[in-house]
Structures are given as C-alpha cells and as structure tokens.
Coordinates of C-alpha atoms in Angstrom, one line a residue:
Chain A
M1264 CA 140.1 128.1 22.4
V1265 CA 137.9 127.9 25.5
T1266 CA 137.7 124.4 26.8
Q1267 CA 135.0 122.8 29.0
D1268 CA 137.3 122.8 32.0
N1269 CA 138.4 126.4 32.0
A1270 CA 134.7 127.5 31.4
R1271 CA 133.7 126.0 34.7
P1272 CA 133.6 128.3 37.7
G1273 CA 136.3 127.9 40.3
P1274 CA 135.7 126.8 43.8
R1275 CA 135.5 130.3 45.1
T1276 CA 133.0 131.5 42.5
A1277 CA 131.0 128.3 43.1
G1278 CA 131.0 129.0 46.8
V1279 CA 129.8 132.6 46.3
A1280 CA 127.1 131.4 43.9
R1281 CA 125.9 128.9 46.5
V1282 CA 125.8 131.5 49.3
L1283 CA 123.9 133.8 46.9
A1284 CA 121.5 131.0 46.0
I1285 CA 120.8 130.3 49.7
A1286 CA 120.4 134.0 50.5
S1287 CA 118.0 134.6 47.7
A1288 CA 115.9 131.5 48.4
P1289 CA 113.5 133.4 50.8
A1290 CA 112.7 135.8 48.0
G1291 CA 111.8 132.7 45.9
A1292 CA 109.4 131.5 48.6
L1293 CA 107.7 135.0 48.8
L1294 CA 107.2 135.0 45.0
V1295 CA 105.8 131.4 44.9
A1296 CA 103.3 132.3 47.6
A1297 CA 102.3 135.4 45.5
I1298 CA 101.5 133.3 42.4
P1299 CA 97.8 132.8 43.2
L1300 CA 97.4 136.6 43.4
L1301 CA 98.9 137.2 40.0
F1302 CA 95.6 136.7 38.3
G1303 CA 92.4 138.6 38.7
R1304 CA 89.1 138.5 36.9
I1305 CA 87.5 141.1 34.7
D1306 CA 84.1 140.1 33.2
D1307 CA 84.7 136.6 34.4
K1308 CA 87.9 136.4 32.4
P1309 CA 91.3 135.8 34.0
V1310 CA 93.7 138.7 33.6
L1311 CA 97.3 139.2 34.8
T1312 CA 97.3 141.7 37.7
L1313 CA 100.7 142.4 39.3
G1314 CA 99.2 144.9 41.9
P1315 CA 97.8 142.5 44.5
A1316 CA 100.8 140.2 44.4
M1317 CA 103.2 143.1 44.9
A1318 CA 101.1 144.6 47.6
A1319 CA 101.0 141.2 49.4
V1320 CA 104.8 140.8 49.3
S1321 CA 105.4 144.4 50.4
G1322 CA 102.7 144.0 53.1
W1323 CA 104.4 140.9 54.4
L1324 CA 107.8 142.6 54.6
R1325 CA 106.3 145.7 56.3
G1326 CA 104.5 143.3 58.8
L1327 CA 107.8 141.9 59.9
A1328 CA 108.3 145.1 62.0
D1329 CA 105.1 144.8 64.1
G1330 CA 104.6 141.0 63.8
S1331 CA 101.4 141.2 61.7
S1332 CA 103.0 139.0 59.0
F1333 CA 102.7 136.1 61.4
V1334 CA 99.0 136.6 62.3
Y1335 CA 96.5 134.4 60.5
V1336 CA 92.8 133.5 60.6
Y1337 CA 91.6 130.0 61.1
G1338 CA 87.9 129.6 61.3
T1339 CA 86.8 132.8 63.0
T1340 CA 89.8 133.1 65.3
K1341 CA 93.0 135.0 64.9
W1342 CA 96.1 133.1 65.7
N1343 CA 99.8 133.9 65.9
F1344 CA 102.0 131.6 63.8
F1345 CA 104.6 131.3 66.5
D1346 CA 102.1 130.0 69.0
T1347 CA 100.8 127.2 66.8
A1348 CA 103.4 126.3 64.3
P1349 CA 106.2 124.9 66.5
T1350 CA 104.2 121.8 67.1
Y1351 CA 103.5 121.3 63.4
F1352 CA 107.2 121.8 62.7
M1353 CA 108.2 119.3 65.4
V1354 CA 105.8 116.7 64.0
S1355 CA 107.1 117.1 60.4
F1356 CA 110.8 117.1 61.5
A1357 CA 110.2 114.1 63.7
Y1358 CA 108.8 112.1 60.7
V1359 CA 111.6 113.2 58.4
A1360 CA 114.4 112.5 60.9
L1361 CA 113.0 109.2 62.2
A1362 CA 111.9 107.8 58.9
G1363 CA 115.1 109.0 57.1
S1364 CA 117.3 107.6 59.8
I1365 CA 115.6 104.2 59.8
G1366 CA 115.5 104.1 56.0
L1367 CA 119.2 105.2 55.6
A1368 CA 120.4 102.8 58.2
I1369 CA 118.5 99.7 56.8
G1370 CA 119.2 100.7 53.1
T1371 CA 122.9 101.3 53.7
T1372 CA 123.3 98.0 55.7
L1373 CA 121.5 96.0 53.0
G1374 CA 123.6 97.7 50.3
L1375 CA 126.8 96.8 52.2
C1376 CA 125.9 93.2 53.1
L1377 CA 123.9 91.8 50.2
R1378 CA 125.7 90.5 47.1
G1379 CA 124.8 88.2 44.2
R1380 CA 121.3 86.8 44.0
A1381 CA 120.2 88.3 47.3
A1382 CA 121.3 91.8 46.1
R1383 CA 119.4 91.3 42.7
V1384 CA 116.2 90.2 44.5
A1385 CA 116.4 93.1 47.0
S1386 CA 117.2 95.5 44.2
S1387 CA 114.3 94.3 42.2
V1388 CA 111.8 94.5 45.1
L1389 CA 113.0 97.9 46.3
G1390 CA 113.2 99.2 42.8
T1391 CA 109.5 98.2 42.2
L1392 CA 108.4 99.8 45.5
Y1393 CA 110.4 102.9 44.8
A1394 CA 108.6 103.2 41.4
V1395 CA 105.2 103.4 43.0
P1396 CA 104.2 107.1 43.6
D1397 CA 104.0 108.1 47.2
F1398 CA 100.3 108.9 47.2
I1399 CA 99.5 105.6 45.6
M1400 CA 101.6 103.8 48.2
A1401 CA 99.8 105.7 51.0
I1402 CA 96.4 104.6 49.7
I1403 CA 97.6 101.0 49.2
L1404 CA 98.9 101.0 52.8
Q1405 CA 95.5 102.2 54.1
M1406 CA 93.6 99.7 51.9
A1407 CA 95.9 96.8 53.0
T1408 CA 95.3 97.7 56.6
L1409 CA 91.6 97.8 56.2
L1410 CA 91.6 94.5 54.4
T1411 CA 93.8 92.9 57.1
L1412 CA 91.5 94.3 59.8
D1413 CA 88.4 92.9 57.9
L1414 CA 90.0 89.5 57.5
A1415 CA 91.2 89.4 61.1
G1416 CA 87.7 90.3 62.3
F1417 CA 88.8 93.5 64.1
K1418 CA 86.2 96.3 64.0
L1419 CA 88.5 99.1 65.0
G1420 CA 91.8 100.2 63.6
K1421 CA 93.6 103.4 62.9
I1422 CA 94.5 104.4 59.3
S1423 CA 95.0 108.1 60.0
Y1424 CA 95.8 110.5 62.8
D1425 CA 93.3 111.4 65.5
P1426 CA 94.0 113.9 68.3
A1427 CA 93.3 111.3 70.9
G1428 CA 96.3 109.2 69.9
G1429 CA 100.1 109.9 69.6
Y1430 CA 101.8 111.8 66.8
I1431 CA 103.9 108.9 65.4
L1432 CA 101.8 106.4 63.4
A1433 CA 103.1 103.2 61.8
L1434 CA 101.6 103.7 58.3
P1435 CA 103.1 107.2 57.5
L1436 CA 106.3 106.1 59.1
A1437 CA 106.4 103.1 56.9
L1438 CA 105.6 105.2 53.9
L1439 CA 108.3 107.8 54.6
T1440 CA 110.9 105.1 55.4
L1441 CA 110.4 103.2 52.2
Y1442 CA 111.8 105.8 49.8
P1443 CA 115.1 106.7 51.7
L1444 CA 115.6 102.9 52.3
A1445 CA 115.4 102.1 48.6
F1446 CA 117.5 105.2 47.7
A1447 CA 120.2 104.4 50.2
F1448 CA 120.2 100.7 49.2
R1449 CA 120.8 101.6 45.6
T1450 CA 123.5 104.2 46.4
A1451 CA 125.2 101.9 48.9
L1452 CA 125.2 98.9 46.7
R1453 CA 126.6 100.8 43.7
K1454 CA 129.3 102.6 45.7
S1455 CA 130.3 99.5 47.8
V1456 CA 130.8 97.3 44.7
E1457 CA 133.0 100.1 43.3
A1458 CA 134.9 100.5 46.6
E1459 CA 135.5 96.8 47.0
R1460 CA 137.7 96.9 43.8
E1461 CA 139.7 99.9 45.1
P1462 CA 143.3 99.3 46.1
F1463 CA 142.7 100.2 49.7
A1464 CA 140.1 97.5 50.1
V1465 CA 142.1 94.9 48.2
F1466 CA 145.2 95.7 50.2
A1467 CA 143.3 95.4 53.5
L1468 CA 142.0 91.9 52.5
A1469 CA 145.5 90.9 51.4
K1470 CA 146.8 91.8 54.8
G1471 CA 144.4 89.3 56.3
L1472 CA 141.5 91.4 57.6
S1473 CA 138.2 89.6 57.4
V1474 CA 135.6 90.4 54.7
G1475 CA 133.2 91.7 57.3
T1476 CA 135.8 94.1 58.8
V1477 CA 136.8 95.4 55.4
R1478 CA 133.2 95.9 54.4
V1479 CA 132.4 97.9 57.6
R1480 CA 135.6 99.8 58.2
H1481 CA 136.8 100.4 54.6
V1482 CA 133.9 100.0 52.2
G1483 CA 131.4 101.4 54.6
A1484 CA 133.5 104.4 55.2
A1485 CA 133.6 105.0 51.4
V1486 CA 129.8 104.6 51.1
I1487 CA 128.9 107.2 53.7
P1488 CA 130.3 110.2 51.7
A1489 CA 128.4 109.0 48.6
I1490 CA 125.1 109.0 50.5
A1491 CA 126.0 112.5 52.0
Y1492 CA 126.6 113.7 48.4
E1493 CA 123.1 112.5 47.4
L1494 CA 121.4 114.0 50.5
P1495 CA 120.0 117.1 48.8
T1496 CA 118.2 114.9 46.2
L1497 CA 117.0 112.5 48.8
L1498 CA 115.7 115.3 51.1
G1499 CA 113.9 116.8 48.1
I1500 CA 112.1 113.5 47.6
M1501 CA 111.4 113.2 51.3
Q1502 CA 109.8 116.6 51.4
A1503 CA 107.4 115.7 48.6
N1504 CA 106.7 112.4 50.4
L1505 CA 106.0 114.4 53.6
F1506 CA 103.3 116.4 51.9
M1507 CA 101.5 113.3 50.8
A1508 CA 102.0 111.5 54.1
E1509 CA 100.7 114.4 56.2
Y1510 CA 97.7 115.0 53.9
V1511 CA 96.6 111.4 53.3
F1512 CA 97.1 110.3 57.0
S1513 CA 95.9 113.7 58.3
L1514 CA 99.0 114.3 60.4
P1515 CA 99.2 117.6 62.2
G1516 CA 102.4 118.7 60.4
I1517 CA 103.5 121.9 58.7
T1518 CA 102.8 120.8 55.1
R1519 CA 99.2 119.8 55.9
F1520 CA 98.8 123.1 57.7
L1521 CA 99.6 124.9 54.5
F1522 CA 96.6 123.5 52.7
Q1523 CA 94.4 123.5 55.8
A1524 CA 94.9 127.1 56.9
A1525 CA 96.4 129.2 54.0
F1526 CA 93.8 127.9 51.5
S1527 CA 91.0 127.4 54.1
G1528 CA 88.6 129.6 52.3
R1529 CA 88.0 127.6 49.1
Q1530 CA 85.3 129.7 47.8
P1531 CA 83.4 128.7 44.7
G1532 CA 84.9 130.6 41.9
W1533 CA 87.8 132.5 43.4
I1534 CA 90.2 132.6 46.3
E1535 CA 89.1 135.6 48.3
R1536 CA 90.2 134.1 51.5
Y1537 CA 93.7 133.0 50.5
Q1538 CA 96.1 134.0 53.3
Y1539 CA 99.3 135.2 51.6
S1540 CA 101.2 135.9 54.8
L1541 CA 100.6 132.5 56.2
A1542 CA 101.4 130.7 52.9
A1543 CA 104.7 132.7 52.6
T1544 CA 105.6 132.0 56.2
I1545 CA 105.0 128.3 55.8
L1546 CA 107.0 128.1 52.6
L1547 CA 109.9 129.8 54.4
G1548 CA 109.4 127.3 57.2
L1549 CA 109.6 124.4 54.7
M1550 CA 113.0 125.7 53.6
I1551 CA 114.1 125.8 57.3
L1552 CA 112.8 122.3 57.7
Y1553 CA 114.7 121.2 54.7
L1554 CA 117.9 122.8 55.9
A1555 CA 117.4 121.4 59.4
A1556 CA 117.0 117.9 58.0
W1557 CA 120.1 118.4 55.9
C1558 CA 122.2 119.5 58.9
F1559 CA 120.8 116.6 61.0
F1560 CA 121.6 113.9 58.4
R1561 CA 125.0 115.4 57.6
L1562 CA 125.9 115.3 61.3
A1563 CA 124.5 111.8 61.7
L1564 CA 126.4 110.5 58.6
S1565 CA 129.6 112.2 59.8
L1566 CA 129.3 110.5 63.2
V1567 CA 128.6 107.2 61.6
R1568 CA 131.7 107.5 59.4
R1569 CA 133.8 108.4 62.4
A1570 CA 132.4 105.4 64.3
L1571 CA 133.2 103.1 61.4
T1572 CA 136.7 104.3 60.8
G1573 CA 137.7 105.1 64.4
E1574 CA 138.7 108.6 63.3
R1575 CA 138.4 111.4 65.9
Chain B
M1460 CA 113.2 95.5 20.5
N1461 CA 113.5 94.1 24.0
A1462 CA 110.5 92.5 25.9
R1463 CA 110.0 95.4 28.2
L1464 CA 109.8 98.0 25.5
A1465 CA 107.5 95.8 23.3
S1466 CA 105.1 95.1 26.2
G1467 CA 105.1 98.7 27.3
L1468 CA 104.3 99.9 23.7
A1469 CA 101.6 97.3 23.3
L1470 CA 100.0 98.3 26.6
L1471 CA 100.3 102.0 25.7
A1472 CA 98.7 101.3 22.2
L1473 CA 95.8 99.5 23.9
L1474 CA 95.3 102.5 26.3
V1475 CA 95.4 104.9 23.3
V1476 CA 92.7 102.9 21.6
V1477 CA 90.5 103.1 24.7
A1478 CA 91.1 106.8 25.0
V1479 CA 90.3 107.4 21.3
F1480 CA 87.2 105.2 21.2
P1481 CA 85.8 105.3 24.7
A1482 CA 82.2 104.7 23.5
A1483 CA 83.3 101.2 22.4
F1484 CA 84.2 100.2 25.9
T1485 CA 81.1 101.4 27.8
S1486 CA 77.4 101.2 27.4
Y1487 CA 76.8 104.7 28.7
P1488 CA 77.5 108.2 27.3
F1489 CA 79.9 110.7 29.0
G1490 CA 78.2 112.3 32.0
Y1491 CA 75.6 109.6 32.4
S1492 CA 74.3 109.4 36.0
D1493 CA 71.8 107.2 37.6
T1494 CA 71.1 107.8 41.3
M1495 CA 68.1 105.4 41.5
R1496 CA 66.8 102.5 39.5
S1497 CA 64.3 99.7 39.9
V1498 CA 65.1 96.0 39.3
E1499 CA 62.5 93.3 38.9
T1500 CA 63.2 90.3 41.1
P1501 CA 61.1 87.2 41.8
L1502 CA 60.2 88.9 45.0
G1503 CA 58.9 92.0 43.3
T1504 CA 60.4 95.4 42.4
E1505 CA 63.6 96.2 44.2
W1506 CA 65.1 99.8 44.3
R1507 CA 68.8 100.4 44.0
F1508 CA 70.4 103.6 45.0
A1509 CA 73.8 105.2 44.3
P1510 CA 76.5 104.4 45.1
E1511 CA 76.0 100.9 43.7
A1512 CA 78.6 98.2 44.1
P1513 CA 80.0 96.5 41.0
S1514 CA 77.5 94.2 39.3
A1515 CA 76.7 92.9 35.8
F1516 CA 74.7 96.1 35.3
Y1517 CA 77.6 98.4 36.4
L1518 CA 80.8 96.5 36.0
F1519 CA 82.9 98.9 38.1
G1520 CA 79.9 100.2 40.2
T1521 CA 78.7 103.8 40.5
D1522 CA 79.7 106.7 42.7
Q1523 CA 77.6 108.6 45.2
Y1524 CA 76.2 110.8 42.4
G1525 CA 75.3 107.8 40.3
Y1526 CA 78.1 108.2 37.8
D1527 CA 79.2 104.9 36.2
I1528 CA 82.8 104.4 37.3
L1529 CA 83.8 102.5 34.1
T1530 CA 82.4 105.3 31.9
R1531 CA 84.3 107.9 33.9
I1532 CA 87.5 106.0 33.5
V1533 CA 87.3 105.3 29.8
Y1534 CA 86.3 108.9 29.1
G1535 CA 88.8 110.3 31.6
L1536 CA 91.7 108.3 30.1
R1537 CA 92.0 110.6 27.1
W1538 CA 92.6 113.6 29.5
T1539 CA 95.2 111.6 31.4
L1540 CA 97.1 110.5 28.3
A1541 CA 96.8 113.8 26.5
C1542 CA 98.2 115.7 29.5
V1543 CA 101.0 113.2 30.1
F1544 CA 102.2 113.2 26.5
T1545 CA 101.7 116.9 25.9
V1546 CA 103.6 117.9 29.1
A1547 CA 106.3 115.3 28.6
A1548 CA 106.9 116.4 25.0
A1549 CA 106.9 120.1 25.9
R1550 CA 109.4 119.5 28.8
T1551 CA 111.6 117.4 26.6
L1552 CA 111.7 119.8 23.7
L1553 CA 112.1 122.9 25.9
G1554 CA 114.6 121.3 28.3
G1555 CA 116.5 119.7 25.4
A1556 CA 116.8 123.0 23.5
L1557 CA 117.9 124.9 26.6
G1558 CA 120.3 122.1 27.6
S1559 CA 121.9 122.0 24.1
L1560 CA 122.2 125.7 24.1
R1561 CA 123.9 125.7 27.5
A1562 CA 126.4 123.1 26.2
L1563 CA 127.0 125.0 23.0
M1564 CA 127.7 128.1 25.1
R1565 CA 130.1 125.9 27.0
R1566 CA 128.2 126.3 30.3
P1567 CA 127.4 122.7 31.1
G1568 CA 126.6 123.7 34.7
S1569 CA 127.6 122.2 37.9
D1570 CA 125.9 120.5 40.8
S1571 CA 124.6 123.3 43.0
G1572 CA 124.5 121.1 46.1
V1573 CA 122.0 122.0 48.8
S1574 CA 119.5 124.7 48.0
P1575 CA 116.6 125.7 50.3
L1576 CA 114.3 126.1 47.4
A1577 CA 114.5 122.3 47.0
G1578 CA 112.4 122.2 50.2
I1579 CA 109.4 123.3 48.2
P1580 CA 108.4 120.4 45.9
S1581 CA 107.5 121.3 42.3
F1582 CA 103.9 120.0 42.7
V1583 CA 103.4 122.6 45.4
I1584 CA 104.5 125.4 43.0
A1585 CA 102.1 123.8 40.4
F1586 CA 99.3 123.9 43.0
F1587 CA 99.9 127.6 43.7
A1588 CA 99.9 128.4 40.0
L1589 CA 96.9 126.2 39.1
Y1590 CA 94.7 126.8 42.1
P1591 CA 93.1 130.1 40.9
F1592 CA 92.2 128.6 37.6
T1593 CA 91.3 125.0 38.2
I1594 CA 88.5 125.3 40.8
N1595 CA 85.3 126.4 39.2
S1596 CA 87.3 127.7 36.3
P1597 CA 86.0 130.4 33.9
W1598 CA 87.8 128.4 31.3
Q1599 CA 86.4 125.0 30.3
G1600 CA 87.6 122.0 28.5
W1601 CA 90.6 122.3 26.2
R1602 CA 91.4 125.9 27.0
L1603 CA 91.9 125.1 30.7
F1604 CA 93.7 121.9 29.8
L1605 CA 96.2 123.7 27.7
F1606 CA 96.8 126.3 30.4
Q1607 CA 97.4 123.5 32.9
C1608 CA 99.7 121.7 30.6
A1609 CA 101.7 125.0 30.0
V1610 CA 102.2 125.5 33.7
L1611 CA 103.2 121.8 34.3
S1612 CA 105.6 122.0 31.3
L1613 CA 107.6 124.9 32.9
L1614 CA 108.2 122.9 36.1
D1615 CA 110.9 120.3 36.6
L1616 CA 112.8 121.4 33.5
G1617 CA 116.1 121.2 35.5
P1618 CA 116.8 117.5 35.1
V1619 CA 116.1 117.5 31.4
I1620 CA 118.3 120.6 30.9
G1621 CA 121.1 119.2 33.0
A1622 CA 121.0 115.7 31.3
T1623 CA 120.9 117.2 27.8
A1624 CA 123.7 119.7 28.6
A1625 CA 125.9 116.9 29.9
K1626 CA 125.2 114.6 27.0
T1627 CA 125.8 117.4 24.4
S1628 CA 129.0 118.5 26.2
A1629 CA 130.3 114.9 26.2
V1630 CA 129.5 114.5 22.5
L1631 CA 131.1 117.9 21.6
A1632 CA 134.3 116.8 23.4
M1633 CA 134.6 113.6 21.3
P1634 CA 137.5 113.2 18.9
F1635 CA 135.3 113.0 15.8
V1636 CA 133.8 116.4 16.6
E1637 CA 137.3 117.8 17.0
A1638 CA 138.2 116.3 13.7
A1639 CA 135.1 117.8 12.0
R1640 CA 136.0 121.2 13.5
S1641 CA 139.6 120.9 12.3
A1642 CA 138.2 120.1 8.8
G1643 CA 136.4 123.4 8.9
A1644 CA 132.9 122.4 10.1
G1645 CA 130.9 125.3 11.7
G1646 CA 129.1 125.2 15.0
A1647 CA 125.7 124.7 13.4
W1648 CA 126.9 121.9 11.2
V1649 CA 128.7 120.1 14.1
F1650 CA 125.5 120.3 16.2
R1651 CA 123.2 119.2 13.5
R1652 CA 125.3 116.4 12.0
H1653 CA 127.3 115.1 14.9
A1654 CA 125.6 116.0 18.2
L1655 CA 121.9 115.9 17.4
P1656 CA 121.8 112.1 16.5
F1657 CA 123.2 111.3 20.0
I1658 CA 121.0 113.9 21.7
A1659 CA 117.9 112.6 20.0
E1660 CA 118.4 109.2 21.8
E1661 CA 118.9 111.0 25.1
L1662 CA 115.7 113.1 24.5
L1663 CA 113.7 110.0 23.6
E1664 CA 114.6 108.4 26.9
S1665 CA 114.0 111.7 28.7
F1666 CA 110.5 111.9 27.1
A1667 CA 109.7 108.4 28.5
D1668 CA 111.0 109.3 31.9
Q1669 CA 109.0 112.6 31.8
T1670 CA 105.7 110.7 31.1
V1671 CA 106.2 108.9 34.5
A1672 CA 107.1 112.1 36.2
V1673 CA 104.1 113.9 34.8
L1674 CA 101.8 111.1 35.8
Q1675 CA 103.1 111.4 39.4
M1676 CA 102.6 115.1 39.5
V1677 CA 99.1 114.9 38.1
G1678 CA 98.3 112.3 40.7
R1679 CA 99.7 114.4 43.5
L1680 CA 97.7 117.4 42.4
G1681 CA 94.6 115.2 42.2
V1682 CA 95.0 114.3 45.9
F1683 CA 94.8 118.0 46.6
M1684 CA 91.6 118.3 44.5
L1685 CA 93.2 120.0 41.5
F1686 CA 92.0 118.0 38.6
I1687 CA 93.2 118.1 35.0
G1688 CA 90.3 119.5 33.0
G1689 CA 88.9 121.4 36.0
T1690 CA 87.4 121.0 39.5
A1691 CA 83.8 121.7 40.1
M1692 CA 83.0 122.7 43.7
T1693 CA 80.0 124.1 45.5
F1694 CA 79.5 124.7 49.2
S1695 CA 75.7 124.7 49.2
P1696 CA 75.0 121.9 48.6
P1697 CA 78.5 120.6 49.3
L1698 CA 79.6 119.0 46.0
L1699 CA 83.0 118.2 44.6
N1700 CA 83.6 116.7 41.2
S1701 CA 86.2 116.3 38.5
A1702 CA 84.9 118.2 35.4
Q1703 CA 86.4 115.7 32.9
G1704 CA 86.9 112.6 35.0
E1705 CA 90.7 112.4 34.4
I1706 CA 91.7 109.2 36.2
A1707 CA 94.5 110.5 38.5
G1708 CA 92.0 113.0 39.7
L1709 CA 89.4 110.3 40.3
I1710 CA 91.8 108.8 42.8
G1711 CA 91.9 112.0 44.7
L1712 CA 88.1 112.5 44.4
Y1713 CA 87.2 109.0 45.7
R1714 CA 90.0 108.7 48.3
A1715 CA 87.5 109.8 51.0
R1716 CA 85.3 106.8 50.1
L1717 CA 87.9 104.3 51.2
L1718 CA 85.9 103.2 54.2
A1719 CA 82.5 102.9 52.8
S1720 CA 82.7 102.2 49.0
R1721 CA 86.1 100.8 48.2
W1722 CA 85.3 100.0 44.6
M1723 CA 85.0 103.7 43.8
L1724 CA 88.7 104.1 44.7
A1725 CA 90.0 100.7 43.6
F1726 CA 89.1 100.9 39.9
P1727 CA 90.5 104.3 39.2
L1728 CA 93.6 103.3 41.2
A1729 CA 94.0 100.1 39.1
S1730 CA 93.6 102.1 35.9
Y1731 CA 96.2 104.6 37.0
M1732 CA 98.6 101.8 37.8
V1733 CA 98.1 100.3 34.3
V1734 CA 99.0 103.7 32.7
L1735 CA 101.9 104.0 35.1
L1736 CA 103.1 100.5 34.3
A1737 CA 102.9 101.2 30.5
A1738 CA 104.9 104.4 30.9
R1739 CA 107.5 102.7 33.2
L1740 CA 107.9 99.7 30.8
V1741 CA 108.5 102.0 27.9
A1742 CA 111.0 104.1 29.9
S1743 CA 112.8 101.1 31.2
G1744 CA 112.7 99.4 27.8
L1745 CA 114.3 102.4 26.1
R1746 CA 117.1 102.5 28.7
E1747 CA 117.7 98.7 28.2
R1748 CA 117.8 99.3 24.4
E1749 CA 120.4 102.0 24.9
R1750 CA 122.5 99.7 27.2
R1751 CA 122.4 96.9 24.6
R1752 CA 123.5 99.3 21.9
R1753 CA 126.4 100.6 24.0
R1754 CA 127.5 97.0 24.7
V1755 CA 127.5 96.2 21.0
Y1756 CA 129.3 99.4 20.3
E1757 CA 132.0 98.7 22.9
A1758 CA 132.4 95.1 21.8
R1759 CA 133.2 96.4 18.3

C-alpha cells in the first residue's frame, strides 16, 4: 500500500522541482503580460485570438537580440527601459527593504517581549489593523492626515509624492511597515511561546541565566528561523501592499510605472496602445524585486541570528 | 452559536435585505442624477450645484455628476454581495474538489518555498485579464459580471486546494478510516461517509475566508478603475464612472475627491467597511465555533 510519506517527493526531487519552478517563472511573466492580447473584437463581440499574443511573445524574445524589447513609448517620446527603470526599482526596493526591516524588527521584538495581558492587547490591536485592506488603510492614513492638518490649522501638508520632495514619505512607509510588523509579531509570539517550553530554554533558566538573556539568546534564536520560513508569504503580501502604496501615494516606483506607462493609452473601447514589451519587462522586474527582497531579508535574518547566538 | 458568528450573520442578513430591496432605502431611482436644483429660502431662490454636501435632501450628498451617493450605495451593494458570494462559492467548490482529489490521489503537496511568480500579486493578474473587457465593455450587466466572477474565481485557488488537501489527507490517515477500509469500504464510500463531513466544515470556513479575500481583491481592482459591472470611460469629454455603482469601485472612483469633497469617499468607504466587518465576523465566528467543538471533542 502507498502511504502518505512515501508518496512525497524526496529532497532531491523537491530541489529539482524548485529550480524548474524558478527557471520557468519568466515564461509565466511573459504569458501574464500577453493576457490582454488574447481577446480581439469581431462585430463588437469579444473573440479569443491567440495570434496577437503569440506574436507579442515571440517579438519580445526576438527583440532581446537588438534591445528593442526594452524600448517603450511614454507620451510621444521613445525611452529605453534601462535608462529610466533603475530609479523606479531603487524606490520600490528601498520601501520594501526599509519598511520590512522596521516592521520585522519591531514585530519580532514585541512578540519576544510581550506576555499576558499586554500580548493579548497588542495581538488584538495588530490583528485588527492587519485585517484592514491595504488600500483602505492608505486612504484612511490620507484622510487622518488631512483631518489633523485641518484641526491644527495648517494649510499645507503632503499626502502623496511630488517631484520637489524626497522619495521616502512617512505615510507609505507607515502603511508598508504595518503589515510585516503585525505578521512578525504574530509569528514571533507563537514561536517564542512554544520555544520557552522547549528543554533547551528550560535548561538555560535552570542553570541560572536571566529571563531576558534566555529570551534573546535562546528563544530569539529559535524565532528567527520561523520568520525566515514565512518570508515568501510575507514578501508576497508586501508586494501587493507595494502596488497600493505606490499607486495611492503616487510614488515613482516600478509597480506604479506598470500602470502609468504600459497601460498609458486607455482608449475608449479597446487597448490599442497597450505596450506588451514594457508590461512583460516590468513583470520580470517585479520577480527580480521579489527575489532581491528575499535575499536581503534572508541575509539580514541570518546576521541577526548570528548576533543573538554569538555563532560565527 | 457564538456572539461573533451571530452578529456577523445578523449584519450580513441586514445587508442582503438592503441589496434585495434597494428602493426601500432611498427616495431616488437607480441612475438618478441632479446637477442643479433650486431651493426656496427666506432670502429668495437659491441654486445648488453638484456636488452637494450631505443634507436633509441628500443624506450622503451627491457626486460631481449629481448622482445621489446613498442611491448609488444601496443599488451598488447587490453587485458587491453577488460578486463576493459567487466568487467565494466558486473558489471554495473548485478548490475543495481539486484539493480532495489531490489528497485521494495521495499527492497532498508540499510547501514550494520561494517562487518568483509570487512577486506578481493575483490582483495584477486579474487586472490583466479583466482590463480588455471591463472598460467600455461590449458586454453589459450580468454577462460582464459573470465573466468577471469567472476570472476572479480561477485566481487564488492555491490556499483552498492546499487546505482541503491537507485536511482530507489528515482525515484519510485517521484510524476509523483505516478500520472502514479493513472492513471492505471502497474509496468512494470512505470519501463520502468519512471524509466529506469533516471537509464540509473546512470548506464552510474556507468560504467565509474567501468572502473577505474577494472583497479585498474587488477593492484593489476598484482602485485601478476596474469596476465590477463595468467601467464607463470617455476622453472627450473626460468622464469616468462605474456602470453599476458597485461600492468597492465607488471608493476607487471617488478617491480623487479626497481633498475637495470628502463625503463622496467617506460614505462608500464606510459602507465597504460594514460589508468587510460582516464577512470578517462570520469568518472569525466560524473558526471560533470550530475551536469550541474541538475543545469539547478533546475533553470527551
């Protein structure tokens, strides 16, 4: 009889499957970008047309040789993706890295330190905030800022990006910090409560180490791998949050650029000016952003764990 | 029934009543617009122009085209609820079926870890798929609505499939299932009589969770001007409108009026929050019910 355990793939098979999944992901991005081209109109009725989508994908692949895949039109001017996009990527990455680092640091610290009633209150407050969708939270932050400015009598305030100011704004940073903070708090609290009951933590306390030292050096070190394990999920949430933050606060990031430039020709009726090559390139860029953020946080968490345990 | 589940169901029932009988909750018909009206005051005739702030005449005010916001919300609510329930039900049934099948084929799946495709949120894929059809769509009303629901139903199936597969696998590994198999029960019998009652509970919880997830996705699409029921857009003159007034879409539509006419955004936002609250209460109440049942079961 085949059991559940022997039906599972071995580590080697799983590793190969993961490499294949990563290698085939760019094809996924090219296909997602081609979705709007899958349908045409005949007699004002939508019909499935594979031709334009396949032509766009093959055109993009052919354009890799001469670089034409990376040329796009914005307004009436032709631009090269590599001339303009690095700044957008840097802004997006800065927000993910900064907000994620702040959120993970505060959330993990709270999860490690708070117990009893304080933990229940924090859990309830953060759970409620986490339940509010990102776009609603963004609008609430803007509304609250406007109300505060009105009440304080200030006539001028900034609730979205303008080119005259800096790239890092308080409101989108607060929005993007909230979700990793709540996520890290929940994970850290659950894992640290479990770890406190483990023999290694009980033994350390019995040997006379202080509660604070055990929490940091023993329990903290056990919490970090749990957060690292949850990173793919957290980064997926943060990518979605990034779309909302950049769009609502008009940040010059890569996700806003997708809607601003690739879909710039919102014509009444149809999408004659949809720029497939730009959309495909940005989607590939989003994957790179996701992987870069994953590497960044894995490295950061690994360094934190080493600092906590004193391992080299 | 616990308090959260009871209050969530009561709130949801109230919302369904509003959605089914919108005319009972507003004085104006669907699509009513009033860009200019005269009011007799002691000082003489006074002219009021859209957008009008909330008053006794228009409780939630009007928008820049003279549409009564209250009327838009009560008529739009049916689209919101219909979309949320249809997509959540479709995802639960489809995901539940695929998850059960995976477990029965003894492929419960494993955590795939980091995948670059996770860098593209599902609402972005929904945007790409719905964009050609939603803006000035050749399809109107229910036809477009069903297409939008079908697209949204096919996204985010992974968590439902995974949860159902895990639950089914766990049930199939239980001693009473082994006992039934030893007594000669076939696969179909075991699934129908032993696994399904447990999976049904899981699916009910999953359905409630999906209502929340769908509400979020519909809201996100609304921010990018893709409205359930269709987006009407012209460039000359520049006009943008939600064809059916679905309330998550109204938030996206009126977001730009945050500085000048806050009521236009505040009331749809509050309505959306009420729907979200109802869905969250039901989801959380169902989980609480399951926890209590498990405690009772373990105590025995």
